[in-house]
PDB file of C-alpha atoms (C1' of nucleotides) in Angstrom:
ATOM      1  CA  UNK C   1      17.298   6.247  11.800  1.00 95.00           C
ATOM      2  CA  UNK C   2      18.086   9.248  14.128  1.00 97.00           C
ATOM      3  CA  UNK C   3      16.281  12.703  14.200  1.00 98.00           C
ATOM      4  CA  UNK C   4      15.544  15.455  16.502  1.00 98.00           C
ATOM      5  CA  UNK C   5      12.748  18.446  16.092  1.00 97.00           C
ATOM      6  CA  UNK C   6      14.217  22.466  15.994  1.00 96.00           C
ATOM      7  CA  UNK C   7      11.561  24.622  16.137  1.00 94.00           C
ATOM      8  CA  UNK C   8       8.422  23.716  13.815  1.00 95.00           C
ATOM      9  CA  UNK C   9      11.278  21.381  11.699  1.00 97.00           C
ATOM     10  CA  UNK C  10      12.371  17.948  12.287  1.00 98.00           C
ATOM     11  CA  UNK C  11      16.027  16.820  11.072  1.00 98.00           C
ATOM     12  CA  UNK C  12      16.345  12.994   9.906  1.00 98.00           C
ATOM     13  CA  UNK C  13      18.897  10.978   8.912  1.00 98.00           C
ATOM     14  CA  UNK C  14      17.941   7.834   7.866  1.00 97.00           C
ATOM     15  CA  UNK C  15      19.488   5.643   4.820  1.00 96.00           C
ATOM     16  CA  UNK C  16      18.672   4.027   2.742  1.00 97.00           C
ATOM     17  CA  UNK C  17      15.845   6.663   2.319  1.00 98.00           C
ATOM     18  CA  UNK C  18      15.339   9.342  -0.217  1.00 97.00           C
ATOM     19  CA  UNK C  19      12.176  11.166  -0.361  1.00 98.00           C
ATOM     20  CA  UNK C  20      12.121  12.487  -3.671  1.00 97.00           C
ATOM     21  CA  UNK C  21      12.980   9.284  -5.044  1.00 97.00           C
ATOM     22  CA  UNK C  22      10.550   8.049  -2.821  1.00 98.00           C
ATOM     23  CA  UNK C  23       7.270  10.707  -3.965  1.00 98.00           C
ATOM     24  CA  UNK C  24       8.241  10.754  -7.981  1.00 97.00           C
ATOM     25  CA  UNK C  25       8.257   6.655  -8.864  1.00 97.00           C
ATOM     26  CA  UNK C  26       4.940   6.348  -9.376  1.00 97.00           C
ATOM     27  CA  UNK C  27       3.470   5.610  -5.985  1.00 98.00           C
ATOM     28  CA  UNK C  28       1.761   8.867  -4.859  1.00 98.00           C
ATOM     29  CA  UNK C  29      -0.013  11.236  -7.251  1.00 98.00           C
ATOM     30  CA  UNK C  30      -0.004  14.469  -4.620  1.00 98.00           C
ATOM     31  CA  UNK C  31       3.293  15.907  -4.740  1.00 98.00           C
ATOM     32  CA  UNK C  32       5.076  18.057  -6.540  1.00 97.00           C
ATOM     33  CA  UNK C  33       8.462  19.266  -6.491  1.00 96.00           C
ATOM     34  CA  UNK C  34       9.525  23.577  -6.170  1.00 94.00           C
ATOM     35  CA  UNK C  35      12.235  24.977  -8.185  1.00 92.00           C
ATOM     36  CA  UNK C  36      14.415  24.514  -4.948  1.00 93.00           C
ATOM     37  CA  UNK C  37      14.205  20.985  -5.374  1.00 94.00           C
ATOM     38  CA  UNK C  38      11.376  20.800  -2.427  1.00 97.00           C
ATOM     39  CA  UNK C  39       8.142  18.434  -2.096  1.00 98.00           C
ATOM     40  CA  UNK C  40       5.024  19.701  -1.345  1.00 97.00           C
ATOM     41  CA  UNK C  41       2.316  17.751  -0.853  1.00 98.00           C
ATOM     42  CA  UNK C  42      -0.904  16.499   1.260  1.00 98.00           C
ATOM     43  CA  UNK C  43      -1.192  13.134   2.646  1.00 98.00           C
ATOM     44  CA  UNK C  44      -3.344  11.703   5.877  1.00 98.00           C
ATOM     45  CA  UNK C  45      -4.739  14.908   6.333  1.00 96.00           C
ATOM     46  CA  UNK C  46      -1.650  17.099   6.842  1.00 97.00           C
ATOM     47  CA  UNK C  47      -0.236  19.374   4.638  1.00 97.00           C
ATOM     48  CA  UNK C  48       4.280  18.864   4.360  1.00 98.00           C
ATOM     49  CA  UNK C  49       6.912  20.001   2.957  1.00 98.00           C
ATOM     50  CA  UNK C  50      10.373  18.095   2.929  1.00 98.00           C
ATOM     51  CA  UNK C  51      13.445  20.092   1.653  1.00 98.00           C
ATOM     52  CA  UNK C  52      16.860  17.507   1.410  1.00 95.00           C
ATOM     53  CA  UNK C  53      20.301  19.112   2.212  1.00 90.00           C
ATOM     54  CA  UNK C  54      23.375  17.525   2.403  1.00 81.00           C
ATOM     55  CA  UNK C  55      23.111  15.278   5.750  1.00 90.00           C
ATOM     56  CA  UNK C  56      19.065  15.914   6.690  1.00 98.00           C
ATOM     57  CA  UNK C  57      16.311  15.208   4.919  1.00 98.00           C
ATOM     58  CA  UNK C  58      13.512  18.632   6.458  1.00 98.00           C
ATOM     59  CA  UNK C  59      10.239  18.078   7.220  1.00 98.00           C
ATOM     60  CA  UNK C  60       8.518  21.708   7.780  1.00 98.00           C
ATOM     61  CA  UNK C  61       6.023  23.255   9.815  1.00 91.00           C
ATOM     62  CA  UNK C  62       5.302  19.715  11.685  1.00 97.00           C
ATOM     63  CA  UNK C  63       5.627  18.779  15.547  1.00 97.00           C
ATOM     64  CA  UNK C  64       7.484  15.779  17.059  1.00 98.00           C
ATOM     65  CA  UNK C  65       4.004  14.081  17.767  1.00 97.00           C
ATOM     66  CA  UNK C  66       2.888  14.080  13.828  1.00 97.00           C
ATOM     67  CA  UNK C  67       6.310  12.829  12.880  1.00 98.00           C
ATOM     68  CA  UNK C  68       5.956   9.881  14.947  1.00 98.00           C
ATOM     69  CA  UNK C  69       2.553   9.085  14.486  1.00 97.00           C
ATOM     70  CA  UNK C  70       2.358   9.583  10.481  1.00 98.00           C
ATOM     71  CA  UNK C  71       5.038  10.439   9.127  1.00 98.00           C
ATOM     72  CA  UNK C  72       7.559   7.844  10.021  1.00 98.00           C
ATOM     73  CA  UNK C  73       4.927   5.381   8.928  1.00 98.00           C
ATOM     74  CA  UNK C  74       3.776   6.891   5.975  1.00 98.00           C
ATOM     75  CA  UNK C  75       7.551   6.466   4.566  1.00 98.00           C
ATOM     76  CA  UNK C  76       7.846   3.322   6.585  1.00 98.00           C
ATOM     77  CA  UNK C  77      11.121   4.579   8.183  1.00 98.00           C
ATOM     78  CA  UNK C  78      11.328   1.941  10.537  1.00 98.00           C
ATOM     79  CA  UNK C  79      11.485  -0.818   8.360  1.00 98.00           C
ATOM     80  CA  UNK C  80      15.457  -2.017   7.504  1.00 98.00           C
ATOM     81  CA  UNK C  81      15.424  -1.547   4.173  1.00 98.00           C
ATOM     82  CA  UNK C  82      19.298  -2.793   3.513  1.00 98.00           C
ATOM     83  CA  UNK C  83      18.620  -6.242   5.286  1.00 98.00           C
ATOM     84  CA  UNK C  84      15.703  -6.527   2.418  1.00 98.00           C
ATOM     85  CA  UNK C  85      17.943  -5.694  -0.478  1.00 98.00           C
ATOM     86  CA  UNK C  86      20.933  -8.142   1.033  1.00 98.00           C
ATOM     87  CA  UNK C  87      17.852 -10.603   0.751  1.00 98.00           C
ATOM     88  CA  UNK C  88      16.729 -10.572  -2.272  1.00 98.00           C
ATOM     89  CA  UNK C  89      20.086  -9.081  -4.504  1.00 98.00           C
ATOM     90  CA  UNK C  90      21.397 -13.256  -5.595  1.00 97.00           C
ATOM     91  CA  UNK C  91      19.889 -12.036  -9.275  1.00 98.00           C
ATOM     92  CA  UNK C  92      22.310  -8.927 -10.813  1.00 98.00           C
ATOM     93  CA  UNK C  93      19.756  -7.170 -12.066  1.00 97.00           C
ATOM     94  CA  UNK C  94      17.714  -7.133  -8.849  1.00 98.00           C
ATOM     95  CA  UNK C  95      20.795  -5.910  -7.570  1.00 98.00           C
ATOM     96  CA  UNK C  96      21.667  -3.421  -9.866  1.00 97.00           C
ATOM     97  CA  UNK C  97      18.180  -1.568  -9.388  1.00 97.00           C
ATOM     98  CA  UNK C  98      17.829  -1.996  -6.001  1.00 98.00           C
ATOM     99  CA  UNK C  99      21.442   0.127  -5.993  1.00 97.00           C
ATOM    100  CA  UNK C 100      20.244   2.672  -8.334  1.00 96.00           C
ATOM    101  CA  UNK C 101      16.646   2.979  -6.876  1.00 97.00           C
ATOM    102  CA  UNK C 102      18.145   2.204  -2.966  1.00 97.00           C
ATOM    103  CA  UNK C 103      16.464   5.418  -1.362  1.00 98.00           C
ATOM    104  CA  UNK C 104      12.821   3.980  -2.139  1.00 98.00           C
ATOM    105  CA  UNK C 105      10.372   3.591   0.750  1.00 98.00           C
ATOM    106  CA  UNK C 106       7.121   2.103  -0.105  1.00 98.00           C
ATOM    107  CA  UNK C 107       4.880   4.437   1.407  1.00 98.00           C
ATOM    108  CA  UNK C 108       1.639   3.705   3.181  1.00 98.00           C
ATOM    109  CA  UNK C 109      -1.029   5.852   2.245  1.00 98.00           C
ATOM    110  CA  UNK C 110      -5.066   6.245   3.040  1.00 98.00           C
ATOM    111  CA  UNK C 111      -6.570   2.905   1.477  1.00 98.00           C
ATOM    112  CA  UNK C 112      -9.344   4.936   0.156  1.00 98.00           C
ATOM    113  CA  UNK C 113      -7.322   7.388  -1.521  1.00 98.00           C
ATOM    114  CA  UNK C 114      -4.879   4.661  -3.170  1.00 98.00           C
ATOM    115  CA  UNK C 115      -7.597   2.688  -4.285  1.00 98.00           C
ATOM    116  CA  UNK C 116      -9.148   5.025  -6.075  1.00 98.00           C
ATOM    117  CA  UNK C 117      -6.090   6.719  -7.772  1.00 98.00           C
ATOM    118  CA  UNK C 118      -4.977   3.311  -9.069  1.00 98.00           C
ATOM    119  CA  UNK C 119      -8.505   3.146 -10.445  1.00 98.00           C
ATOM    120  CA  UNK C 120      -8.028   6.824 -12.472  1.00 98.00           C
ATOM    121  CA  UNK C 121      -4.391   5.037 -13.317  1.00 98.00           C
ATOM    122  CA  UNK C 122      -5.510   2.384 -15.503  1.00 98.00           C
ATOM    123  CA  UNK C 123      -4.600   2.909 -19.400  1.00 97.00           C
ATOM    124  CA  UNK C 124      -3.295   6.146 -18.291  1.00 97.00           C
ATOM    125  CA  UNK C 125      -0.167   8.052 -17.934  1.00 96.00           C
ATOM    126  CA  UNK C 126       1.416   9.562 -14.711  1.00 96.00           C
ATOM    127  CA  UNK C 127       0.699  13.838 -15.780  1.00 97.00           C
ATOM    128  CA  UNK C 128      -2.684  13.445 -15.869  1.00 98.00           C
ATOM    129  CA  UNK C 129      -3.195  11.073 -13.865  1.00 98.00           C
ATOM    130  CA  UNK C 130      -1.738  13.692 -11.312  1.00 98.00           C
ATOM    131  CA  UNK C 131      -3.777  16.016 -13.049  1.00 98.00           C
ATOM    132  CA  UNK C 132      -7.668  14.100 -12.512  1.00 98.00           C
ATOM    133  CA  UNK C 133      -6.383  13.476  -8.933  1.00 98.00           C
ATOM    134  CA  UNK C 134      -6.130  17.288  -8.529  1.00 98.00           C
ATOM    135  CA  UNK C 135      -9.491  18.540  -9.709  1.00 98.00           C
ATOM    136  CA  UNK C 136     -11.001  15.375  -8.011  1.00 98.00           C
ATOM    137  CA  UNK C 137      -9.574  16.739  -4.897  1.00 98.00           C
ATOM    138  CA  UNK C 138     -10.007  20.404  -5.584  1.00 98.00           C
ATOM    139  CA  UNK C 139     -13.983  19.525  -6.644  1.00 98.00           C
ATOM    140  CA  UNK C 140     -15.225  17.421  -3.343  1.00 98.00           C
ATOM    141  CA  UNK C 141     -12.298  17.831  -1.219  1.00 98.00           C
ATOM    142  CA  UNK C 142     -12.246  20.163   1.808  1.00 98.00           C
ATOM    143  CA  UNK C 143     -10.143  23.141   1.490  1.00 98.00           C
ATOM    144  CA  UNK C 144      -7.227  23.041   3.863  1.00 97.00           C
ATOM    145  CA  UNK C 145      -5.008  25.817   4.510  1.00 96.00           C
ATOM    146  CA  UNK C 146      -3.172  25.843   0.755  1.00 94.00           C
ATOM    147  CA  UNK C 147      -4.414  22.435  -0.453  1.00 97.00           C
ATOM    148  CA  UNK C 148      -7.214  20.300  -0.545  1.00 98.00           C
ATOM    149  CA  UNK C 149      -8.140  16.825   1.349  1.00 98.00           C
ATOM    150  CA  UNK C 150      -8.935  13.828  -0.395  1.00 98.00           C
ATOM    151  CA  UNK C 151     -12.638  13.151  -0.887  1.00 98.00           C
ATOM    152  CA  UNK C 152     -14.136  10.341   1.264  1.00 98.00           C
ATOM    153  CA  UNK C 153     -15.993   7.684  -0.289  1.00 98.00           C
ATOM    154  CA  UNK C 154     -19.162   8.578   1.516  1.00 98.00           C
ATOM    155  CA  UNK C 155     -18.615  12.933  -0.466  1.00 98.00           C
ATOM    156  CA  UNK C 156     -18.523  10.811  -4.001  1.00 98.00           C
ATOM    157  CA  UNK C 157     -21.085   7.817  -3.311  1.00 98.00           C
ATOM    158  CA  UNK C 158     -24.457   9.825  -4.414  1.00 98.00           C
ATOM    159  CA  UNK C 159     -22.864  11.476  -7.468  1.00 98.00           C
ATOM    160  CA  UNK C 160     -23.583  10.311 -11.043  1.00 98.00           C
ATOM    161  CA  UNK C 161     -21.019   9.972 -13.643  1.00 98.00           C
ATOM    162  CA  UNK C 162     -22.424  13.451 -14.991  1.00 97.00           C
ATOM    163  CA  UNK C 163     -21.345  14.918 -11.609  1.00 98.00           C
ATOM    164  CA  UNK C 164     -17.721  13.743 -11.834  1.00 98.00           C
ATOM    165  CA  UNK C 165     -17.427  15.391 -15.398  1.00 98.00           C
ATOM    166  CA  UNK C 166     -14.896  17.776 -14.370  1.00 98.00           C
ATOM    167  CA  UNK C 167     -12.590  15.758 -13.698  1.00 98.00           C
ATOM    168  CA  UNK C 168     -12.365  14.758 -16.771  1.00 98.00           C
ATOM    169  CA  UNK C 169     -11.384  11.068 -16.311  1.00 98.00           C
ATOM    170  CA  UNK C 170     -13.218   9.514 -19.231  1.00 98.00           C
ATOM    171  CA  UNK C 171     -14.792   6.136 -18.664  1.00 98.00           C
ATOM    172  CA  UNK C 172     -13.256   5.535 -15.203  1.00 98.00           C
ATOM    173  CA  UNK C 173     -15.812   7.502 -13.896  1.00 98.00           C
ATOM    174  CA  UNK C 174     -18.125   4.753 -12.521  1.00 98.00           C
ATOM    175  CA  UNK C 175     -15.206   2.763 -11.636  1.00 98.00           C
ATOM    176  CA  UNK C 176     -14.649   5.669  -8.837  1.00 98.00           C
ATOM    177  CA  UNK C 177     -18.327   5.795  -8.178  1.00 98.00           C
ATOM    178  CA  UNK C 178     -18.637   1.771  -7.834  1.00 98.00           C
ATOM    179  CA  UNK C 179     -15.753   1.988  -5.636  1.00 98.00           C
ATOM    180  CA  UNK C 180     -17.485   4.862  -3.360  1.00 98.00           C
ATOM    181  CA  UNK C 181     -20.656   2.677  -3.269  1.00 98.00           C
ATOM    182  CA  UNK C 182     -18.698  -0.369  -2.263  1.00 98.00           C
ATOM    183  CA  UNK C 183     -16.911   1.397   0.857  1.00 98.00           C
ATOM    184  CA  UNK C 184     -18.888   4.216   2.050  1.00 98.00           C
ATOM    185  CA  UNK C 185     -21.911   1.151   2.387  1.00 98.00           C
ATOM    186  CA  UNK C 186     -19.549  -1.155   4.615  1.00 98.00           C
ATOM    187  CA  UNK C 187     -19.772  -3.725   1.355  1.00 98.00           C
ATOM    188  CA  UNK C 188     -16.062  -3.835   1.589  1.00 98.00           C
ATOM    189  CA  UNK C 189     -14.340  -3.043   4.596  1.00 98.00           C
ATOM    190  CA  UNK C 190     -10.670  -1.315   3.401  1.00 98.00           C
ATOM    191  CA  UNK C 191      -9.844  -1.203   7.783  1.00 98.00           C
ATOM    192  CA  UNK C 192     -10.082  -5.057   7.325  1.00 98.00           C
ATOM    193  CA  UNK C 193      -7.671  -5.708   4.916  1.00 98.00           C
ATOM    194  CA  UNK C 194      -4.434  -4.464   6.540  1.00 98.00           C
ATOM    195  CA  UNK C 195      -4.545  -8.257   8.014  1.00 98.00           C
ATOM    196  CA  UNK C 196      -6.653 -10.189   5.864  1.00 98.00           C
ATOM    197  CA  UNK C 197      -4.227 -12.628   4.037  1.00 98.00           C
ATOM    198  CA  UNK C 198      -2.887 -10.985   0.565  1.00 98.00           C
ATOM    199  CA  UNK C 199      -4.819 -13.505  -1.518  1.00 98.00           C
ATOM    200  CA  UNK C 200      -8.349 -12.895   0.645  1.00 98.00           C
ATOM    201  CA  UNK C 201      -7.796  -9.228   0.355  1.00 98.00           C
ATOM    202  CA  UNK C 202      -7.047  -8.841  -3.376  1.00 98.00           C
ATOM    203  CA  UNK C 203     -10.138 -10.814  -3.501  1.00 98.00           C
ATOM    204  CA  UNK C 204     -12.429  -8.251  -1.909  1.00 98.00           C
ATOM    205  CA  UNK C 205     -10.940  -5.326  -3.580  1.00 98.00           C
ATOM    206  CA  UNK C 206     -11.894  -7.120  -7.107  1.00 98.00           C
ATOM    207  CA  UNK C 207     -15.314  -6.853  -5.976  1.00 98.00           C
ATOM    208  CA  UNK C 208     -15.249  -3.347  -7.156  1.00 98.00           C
ATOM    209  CA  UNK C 209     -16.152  -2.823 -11.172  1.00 98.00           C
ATOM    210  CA  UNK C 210     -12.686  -1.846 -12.614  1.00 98.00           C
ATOM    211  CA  UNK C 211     -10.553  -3.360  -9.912  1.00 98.00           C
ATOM    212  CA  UNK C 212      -8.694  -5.737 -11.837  1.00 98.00           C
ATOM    213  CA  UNK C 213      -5.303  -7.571 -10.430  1.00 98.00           C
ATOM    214  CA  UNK C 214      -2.748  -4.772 -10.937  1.00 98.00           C
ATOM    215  CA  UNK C 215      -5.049  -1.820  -9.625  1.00 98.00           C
ATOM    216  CA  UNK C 216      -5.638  -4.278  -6.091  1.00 98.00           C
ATOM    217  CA  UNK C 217      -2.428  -5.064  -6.303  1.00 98.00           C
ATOM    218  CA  UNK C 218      -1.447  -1.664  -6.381  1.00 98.00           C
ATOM    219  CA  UNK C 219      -3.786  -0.741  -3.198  1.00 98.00           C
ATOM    220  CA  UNK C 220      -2.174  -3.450  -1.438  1.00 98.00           C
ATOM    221  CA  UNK C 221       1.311  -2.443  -1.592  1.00 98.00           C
ATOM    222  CA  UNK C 222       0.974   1.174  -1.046  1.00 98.00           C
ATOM    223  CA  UNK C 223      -2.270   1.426   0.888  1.00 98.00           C
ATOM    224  CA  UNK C 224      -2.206  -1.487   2.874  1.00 98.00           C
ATOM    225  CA  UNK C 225       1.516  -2.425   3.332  1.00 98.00           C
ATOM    226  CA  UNK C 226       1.188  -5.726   1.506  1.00 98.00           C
ATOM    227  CA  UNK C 227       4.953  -5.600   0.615  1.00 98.00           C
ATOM    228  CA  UNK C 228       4.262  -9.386  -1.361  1.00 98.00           C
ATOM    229  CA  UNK C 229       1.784  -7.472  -3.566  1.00 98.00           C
ATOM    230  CA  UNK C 230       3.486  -7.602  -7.235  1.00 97.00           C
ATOM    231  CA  UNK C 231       1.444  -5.578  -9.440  1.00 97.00           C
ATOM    232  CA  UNK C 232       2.244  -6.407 -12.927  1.00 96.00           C
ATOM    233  CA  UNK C 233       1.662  -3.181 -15.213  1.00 93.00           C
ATOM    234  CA  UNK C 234       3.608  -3.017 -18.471  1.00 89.00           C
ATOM    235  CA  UNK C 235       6.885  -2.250 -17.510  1.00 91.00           C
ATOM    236  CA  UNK C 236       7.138  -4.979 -15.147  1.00 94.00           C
ATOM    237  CA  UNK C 237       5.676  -7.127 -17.486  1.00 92.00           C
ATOM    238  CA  UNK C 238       9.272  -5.868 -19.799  1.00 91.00           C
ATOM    239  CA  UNK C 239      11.245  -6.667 -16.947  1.00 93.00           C
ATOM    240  CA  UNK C 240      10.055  -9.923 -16.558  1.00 94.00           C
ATOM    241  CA  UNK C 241       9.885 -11.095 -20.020  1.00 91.00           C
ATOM    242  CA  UNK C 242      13.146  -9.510 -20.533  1.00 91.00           C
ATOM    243  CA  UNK C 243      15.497 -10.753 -17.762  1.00 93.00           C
ATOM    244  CA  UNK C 244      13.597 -12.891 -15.456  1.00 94.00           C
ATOM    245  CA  UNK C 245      11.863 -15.683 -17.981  1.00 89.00           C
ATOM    246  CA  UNK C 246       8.270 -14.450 -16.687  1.00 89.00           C
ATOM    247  CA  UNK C 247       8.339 -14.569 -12.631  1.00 94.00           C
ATOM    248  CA  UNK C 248      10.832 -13.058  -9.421  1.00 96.00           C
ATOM    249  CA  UNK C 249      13.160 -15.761  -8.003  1.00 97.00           C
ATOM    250  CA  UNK C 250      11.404 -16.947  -5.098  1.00 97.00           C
ATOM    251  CA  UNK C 251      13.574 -15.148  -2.624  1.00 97.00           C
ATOM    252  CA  UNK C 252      11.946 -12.345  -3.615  1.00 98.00           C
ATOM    253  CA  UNK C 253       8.364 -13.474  -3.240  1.00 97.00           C
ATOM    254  CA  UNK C 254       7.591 -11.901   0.635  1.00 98.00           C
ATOM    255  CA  UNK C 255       9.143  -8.427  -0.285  1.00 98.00           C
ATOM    256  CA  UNK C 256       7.850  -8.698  -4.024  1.00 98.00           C
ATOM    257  CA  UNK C 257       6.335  -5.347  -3.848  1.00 98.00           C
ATOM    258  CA  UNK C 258       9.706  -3.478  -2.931  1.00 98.00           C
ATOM    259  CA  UNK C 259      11.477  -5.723  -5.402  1.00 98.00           C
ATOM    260  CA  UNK C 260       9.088  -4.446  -8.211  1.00 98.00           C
ATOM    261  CA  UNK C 261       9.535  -0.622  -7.375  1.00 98.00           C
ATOM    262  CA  UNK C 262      13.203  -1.263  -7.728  1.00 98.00           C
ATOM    263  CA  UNK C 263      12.615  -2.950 -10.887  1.00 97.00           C
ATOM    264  CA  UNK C 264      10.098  -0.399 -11.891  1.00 97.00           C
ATOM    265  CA  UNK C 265      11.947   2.421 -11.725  1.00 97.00           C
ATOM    266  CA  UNK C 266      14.730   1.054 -13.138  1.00 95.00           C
ATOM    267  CA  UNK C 267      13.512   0.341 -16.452  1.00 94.00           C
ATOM    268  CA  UNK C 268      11.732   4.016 -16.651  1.00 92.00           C
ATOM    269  CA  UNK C 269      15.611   5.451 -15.977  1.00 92.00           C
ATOM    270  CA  UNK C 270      16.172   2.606 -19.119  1.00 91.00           C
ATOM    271  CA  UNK C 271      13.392   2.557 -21.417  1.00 85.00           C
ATOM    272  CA  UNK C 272      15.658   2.533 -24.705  1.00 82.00           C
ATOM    273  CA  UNK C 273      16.752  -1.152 -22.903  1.00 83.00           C
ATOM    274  CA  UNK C 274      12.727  -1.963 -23.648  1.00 75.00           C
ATOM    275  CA  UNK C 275      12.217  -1.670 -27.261  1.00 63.00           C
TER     276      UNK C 275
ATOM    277  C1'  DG I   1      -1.981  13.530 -36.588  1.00 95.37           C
ATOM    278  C1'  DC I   2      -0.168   9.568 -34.135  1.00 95.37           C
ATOM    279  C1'  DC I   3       1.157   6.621 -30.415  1.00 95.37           C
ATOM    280  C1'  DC I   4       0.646   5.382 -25.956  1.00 95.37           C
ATOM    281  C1'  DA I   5      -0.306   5.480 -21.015  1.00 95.37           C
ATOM    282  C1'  DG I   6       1.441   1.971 -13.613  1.00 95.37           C
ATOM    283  C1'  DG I   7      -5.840  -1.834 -17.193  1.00 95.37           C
ATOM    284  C1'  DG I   8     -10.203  -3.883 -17.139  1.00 95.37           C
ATOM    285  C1'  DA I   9     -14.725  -5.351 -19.092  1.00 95.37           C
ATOM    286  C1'  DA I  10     -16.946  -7.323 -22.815  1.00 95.37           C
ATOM    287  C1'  DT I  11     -16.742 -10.188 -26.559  1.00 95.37           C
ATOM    288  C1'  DC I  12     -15.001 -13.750 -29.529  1.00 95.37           C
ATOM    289  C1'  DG I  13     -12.769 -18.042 -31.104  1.00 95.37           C
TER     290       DG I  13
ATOM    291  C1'  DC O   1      -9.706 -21.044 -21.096  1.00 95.37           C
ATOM    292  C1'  DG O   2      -6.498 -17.198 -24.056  1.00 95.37           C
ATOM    293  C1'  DA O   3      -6.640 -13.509 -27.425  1.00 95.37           C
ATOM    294  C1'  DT O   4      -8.713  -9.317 -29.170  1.00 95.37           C
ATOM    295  C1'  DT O   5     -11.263  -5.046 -28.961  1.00 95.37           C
ATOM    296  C1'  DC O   6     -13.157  -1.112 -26.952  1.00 95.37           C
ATOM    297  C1'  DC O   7     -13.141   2.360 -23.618  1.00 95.37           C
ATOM    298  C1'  DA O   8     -12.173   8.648 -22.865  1.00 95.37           C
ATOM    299  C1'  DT O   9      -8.637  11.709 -22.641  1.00 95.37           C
ATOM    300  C1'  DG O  10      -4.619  14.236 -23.521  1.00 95.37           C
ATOM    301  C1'  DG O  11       0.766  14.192 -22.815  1.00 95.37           C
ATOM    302  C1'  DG O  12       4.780  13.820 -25.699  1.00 95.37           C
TER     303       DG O  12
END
DNA sequence: GCCCAGGGAATCG
DNA sequence: CGATTCCATGGG
């Protein structure tokens, strides 16, 4: 990885890394893409826009000090993401998604705001679940320049379900108000995770009415940088029945979760292969 | 109109 | 235990 800041902008090269790829596989519900083929979005309190030429990937209106301290962690930049795939590529299909899905960086996001997007994900598909996100934010998030922060647990704790009507999100509603409860109290601790063991962790999050195994799962992997987090939603579940006889070769087990985004986006680029 | 969606809780056998 | 059913809503 190499960059350098011009003006408000800071230049990056970095491979294997491609942040569209990276924003649009599921992962993050915040961003959206301009007719130029930019990404907007809002993430850890900061408003950015990335724009990808031919050698740079852009990141606008930021300084040197916010790259380093968010953003090249939110895309986990540092992390060698070739030396993974040569790890785990023995099985061909493994390798043949990890080449077409290569620029993937599982991001880490706010715990809080993971965990409960992964709760308005279940039995749901990715347009509205972009959609509930949006009015959840625009509702009891703060206005911030353009866009609007993520509500805390402690803004959505003393709501009813009633209150959370505009969003629209059906039944899931006191699945994001158990959740609040759970956090803004100090019941569960989301800080204490990042190091908990995965097992321990998962554990806690289930806790939570309508945290099941894939939605923890989920806020493990790109919340709380559990990269062995697998969560199994029904495309994996394909994939595995398909051309793995149920389970990852074992090499794969401590990058699982990178392994499964591969795998994941894979067979959305192939879903005729899924029938 | 119908099928399904990055599931989970409740219920049943 | 595993299997089935219901849950709200709306995108395609």
């Amino acid at each position: 990885m190499e960059w350098f800041a011009k003006e408000n902008d800071i230049f990056l090269k970095c491979e294997p890394f491609d942040a569209a790829l990276s924003l649009n596989c599921g992962q993050a519900f915040r961003w959206t893409t301009n007719d130029d083929g930019a990404l907007c979005g809002f993430a850890l309190g900061r408003s950015l826009k990335i724009s990808i030429s031919d050698d740079y990937t852009v990141f606008h209106n930021t300084t040197a000090d916010d790259f380093k301290k968010i953003w090249i962690k939110y895309f986990d930049l540092e992390r060698d993401y070739s030396a993974i795939i040569g790890s785990v590529s023995s099985h061909p299909v493994v390798k043949r998604a990890a080449e077409k899905a290569r620029g993937i960086r599982i991001l880490r996001q706010d715990p809080w705001e993971t965990l409960c997007s992964f709760i308005i994900s279940q039995n749901n598909n990715i347009p509205r679940i972009k959609g509930i996100i949006a009015r959840l934010c625009e509702t009891f998030g703060d206005k911030c320049g353009e866009d609007y922060s993520f509500p805390p647990p402690e803004r959505l704790a003393g709501l009813s379900a009633e209150d959370l009507a505009p969003l629209r999100c059906g039944f899931r509603a006191r699945y994001i108000l158990d959740a609040a409860r759970k956090v803004s109290s100090g019941e569960i601790n989301l800080n204490a995770l990042y190091d908990m063991p995965t097992d321990e962790a998962r554990a806690e999050l289930m806790k939570i009415v309508g945290v099941g195994e894939k939605v923890a799962d989920c806020t493990l992997l790109f919340g709380l940088g559990h990269l062995n987090a697998l969560p199994k939603d029904v495309w994996i579940k394909r994939v595995l029945n398909t051309y793995f006889d149920g389970a990852l070769p074992a090499e794969c087990n401590e990058y699982a979760g990178i392994v499964q985004q591969y795998l994941f986006e894979y067979a959305r680029q192939n879903k005729e292969d899924f029938n």
